[in-house]
Amino acid sequence: MDMLKQRIREEATVVSAGVLKLDSLLNHGVDPVLTMELGKEFARRFAERPITKVITIESSGIPVAFATALTLGVPLVFARRKKTLLNEPDAYCERVPSFTKGIVTDLLVSRHLLGPEDSVLFIDDIIANGDAARGLLKIIEQSGARLEGIGIVLEKSFQAGGKALRELGFQVESLVKIASLEGNEITFAED
Ligand code: 5GP
């Protein structure tokens, strides 16, 4: 997606060889016009799938997942992130490490929001090692819902997450792939 690549070139900063700061686009601020375009692109790529719900993880996945759900005409559910889990019998729960915060959090989805009747599209902002995605996949599995596909705004393809999900057999669509952040430079992957 050239429009997104251009905005990343202009607005992203390399924090380290593994981390990109994208506050104005994805992780702190939101451009509604761009976000709607991303949502429409995901809706186009998964148009053949019988999707009943879009699912994401709070907080940075929500705007683009909302745009996708709006375009597809289906509801959106976002997994809540909590630091400690005492007892939530009414929720599906999975513990995942957080890539940027260096802590472990619990993902929670209320049982009444997801069930075997659902065919879901999972949308997220960035994939690195894939821990958050794997956690959400386990929640989808617990619920009995069917996972129709995974849409990621930005895949850092030098980290293992996207590849691991494709190896599990899922349709994974990344709007932009970054091959390297070495030398303080953003190098996009070819495809
Ligand atoms: P993973 O679980 O795939 O290792 O990391 C996924 C989550 O960590 C993403 O949803 C995103 O919020 C955050 N994350 C991973 N890599 C980056 C990065 O380079 N920059 C920012 N801002 N967030 C990231």
XYZ file of C-alpha atoms and ligand atoms in Angstrom:
215
model
C 0.000 0.000 0.000
C 1.907 3.001 -1.307
C -0.089 5.575 0.639
C 0.782 3.866 3.914
C 4.444 3.409 2.980
C 4.671 7.109 2.234
C 3.180 8.057 5.603
C 5.549 5.660 7.380
C 8.525 7.226 5.572
C 7.382 10.692 6.641
C 6.195 10.056 10.185
C 7.805 6.943 11.692
C 11.003 6.968 13.698
C 13.307 4.043 14.329
C 13.689 3.507 18.077
C 16.071 0.565 17.783
C 16.877 -2.182 15.277
C 13.698 -3.967 16.404
C 11.221 -1.195 17.210
C 9.527 1.496 15.169
C 7.697 4.473 16.666
C 4.451 5.171 14.837
C 2.595 7.379 17.266
C 0.978 9.721 14.766
C -0.464 6.872 12.668
C -1.138 3.836 14.818
C -0.150 3.924 18.462
C -1.241 7.292 19.830
C -2.871 9.460 17.188
C -5.288 8.422 14.455
C -5.793 9.837 10.959
C -9.430 8.950 10.263
C -9.115 9.274 6.475
C -6.058 7.016 6.258
C -7.551 4.584 8.795
C -10.729 4.237 6.705
C -8.591 3.465 3.642
C -6.794 0.722 5.589
C -10.106 -0.716 6.723
C -11.448 -0.727 3.159
C -8.319 -2.492 1.940
C -8.711 -5.254 4.540
C -12.402 -5.574 3.663
C -11.428 -5.943 -0.013
C -8.781 -8.598 0.703
C -11.175 -10.710 2.775
C -14.313 -10.003 0.728
C -14.835 -13.686 -0.148
C -14.880 -14.786 3.486
C -18.134 -15.215 5.434
C -17.132 -12.882 8.270
C -19.596 -12.266 11.103
C -17.293 -10.265 13.403
C -14.025 -8.391 13.403
C -11.830 -8.955 16.452
C -8.778 -7.060 17.668
C -6.764 -6.311 20.798
C -6.925 -3.034 22.695
C -5.785 -0.436 22.201
C -3.879 0.275 18.976
C -5.770 -2.251 16.863
C -9.155 -0.676 17.543
C -9.329 2.189 14.988
C -8.347 0.103 11.957
C -10.449 -2.848 13.140
C -13.390 -0.456 13.502
C -12.837 0.834 9.958
C -12.746 -2.756 8.669
C -15.878 -3.753 10.584
C -17.731 -0.671 9.364
C -16.844 -1.463 5.747
C -17.813 -5.126 6.111
C -21.016 -4.208 7.961
C -20.296 -6.456 10.960
C -19.729 -5.821 14.700
C -16.324 -5.335 16.282
C -15.055 -7.005 19.462
C -11.797 -6.023 21.092
C -9.945 -8.178 23.599
C -9.289 -6.289 26.830
C -5.755 -6.257 28.211
C -5.415 -6.561 31.975
C -2.324 -6.758 34.154
C -3.518 -9.326 36.640
C -6.187 -11.905 36.396
C -7.966 -12.914 39.551
C -11.004 -14.751 38.394
C -13.087 -13.978 35.316
C -15.369 -16.970 34.813
C -17.416 -15.146 32.189
C -14.437 -14.486 29.917
C -12.008 -16.410 27.732
C -8.505 -15.537 28.973
C -4.956 -15.944 27.703
C -1.712 -14.645 29.188
C 0.677 -13.016 26.697
C 4.001 -11.144 26.898
C 3.814 -7.531 25.711
C 6.430 -6.689 23.060
C 6.754 -2.988 23.877
C 5.998 -2.935 27.605
C 8.176 -5.877 28.660
C 5.453 -7.213 30.933
C 2.921 -10.001 30.824
C -0.739 -9.116 30.385
C -3.923 -11.104 30.161
C -6.198 -10.896 27.145
C -9.871 -11.233 27.958
C -12.932 -11.619 25.767
C -16.339 -11.886 27.341
C -18.026 -15.217 26.540
C -21.218 -13.563 25.409
C -19.352 -11.611 22.676
C -17.780 -14.594 20.890
C -19.024 -18.112 20.266
C -19.212 -21.083 17.869
C -21.662 -19.202 15.628
C -18.967 -16.638 14.717
C -16.551 -16.491 11.763
C -14.004 -13.856 12.689
C -11.457 -11.662 10.983
C -8.588 -10.716 13.289
C -7.133 -7.258 12.615
C -4.110 -5.803 14.400
C -1.755 -2.843 14.099
C 1.719 -4.384 14.150
C 3.064 -7.910 14.303
C 6.499 -8.622 15.749
C 7.026 -12.026 17.384
C 3.356 -12.916 17.196
C 2.744 -13.447 20.917
C -0.338 -11.228 21.044
C -1.759 -12.885 17.910
C -1.146 -16.386 19.284
C -2.943 -15.399 22.498
C -5.937 -14.149 20.558
C -5.938 -17.285 18.383
C -6.195 -19.388 21.538
C -9.146 -17.303 22.707
C -10.867 -17.774 19.336
C -10.208 -21.506 19.622
C -11.622 -21.638 23.169
C -14.773 -19.877 21.978
C -15.386 -22.346 19.149
C -15.447 -19.486 16.599
C -13.847 -19.950 13.185
C -10.866 -17.766 12.215
C -11.312 -16.603 8.603
C -8.131 -14.576 8.317
C -5.657 -12.178 9.847
C -5.048 -8.593 8.697
C -2.015 -6.693 9.962
C -1.267 -3.048 9.137
C 2.479 -3.397 9.543
C 4.431 -6.639 9.607
C 8.055 -6.522 10.661
C 9.024 -9.462 8.484
C 12.463 -9.758 10.091
C 10.640 -10.914 13.222
C 8.932 -14.292 13.289
C 5.233 -13.582 13.943
C 3.758 -13.260 10.452
C 5.634 -16.240 9.055
C 4.597 -18.418 12.004
C 0.910 -17.590 11.452
C 1.156 -18.372 7.724
C 2.791 -21.706 8.583
C -0.277 -22.512 10.667
C -2.257 -22.236 7.430
C -4.007 -18.899 7.956
C -4.509 -16.227 5.306
C -2.362 -13.407 6.684
C -2.562 -10.069 4.845
C -0.069 -7.372 5.824
C -0.572 -3.949 4.236
C 3.106 -3.093 4.596
C 6.097 -5.286 5.374
C 9.314 -3.938 6.821
C 12.374 -6.061 6.140
C 14.829 -4.206 8.365
C 15.323 -1.281 10.726
C 19.108 -1.670 10.803
C 21.258 1.464 10.649
C 18.321 3.647 11.731
C 16.724 3.096 8.324
C 13.341 1.725 7.357
C 13.736 -0.852 4.582
C 10.474 -2.105 3.121
C 10.169 -5.705 1.954
C 9.532 -6.257 -1.769
C 5.960 -7.588 -1.606
P 4.032 -9.293 19.134
O 3.111 -9.882 20.159
O 3.692 -9.697 17.719
O 5.482 -9.537 19.455
O 3.835 -7.704 19.220
C 2.598 -7.178 18.843
C 2.189 -5.923 19.554
O 3.296 -5.221 20.108
C 1.556 -4.988 18.543
O 0.156 -5.044 18.654
C 2.096 -3.622 18.857
O 1.160 -2.887 19.595
C 3.334 -3.885 19.666
N 4.534 -3.717 18.830
C 5.318 -4.683 18.299
N 6.355 -4.164 17.630
C 6.213 -2.826 17.713
C 6.970 -1.710 17.186
O 8.001 -1.839 16.500
N 6.496 -0.475 17.469
C 5.363 -0.257 18.210
N 4.979 1.010 18.419
N 4.631 -1.263 18.718
C 5.043 -2.534 18.468
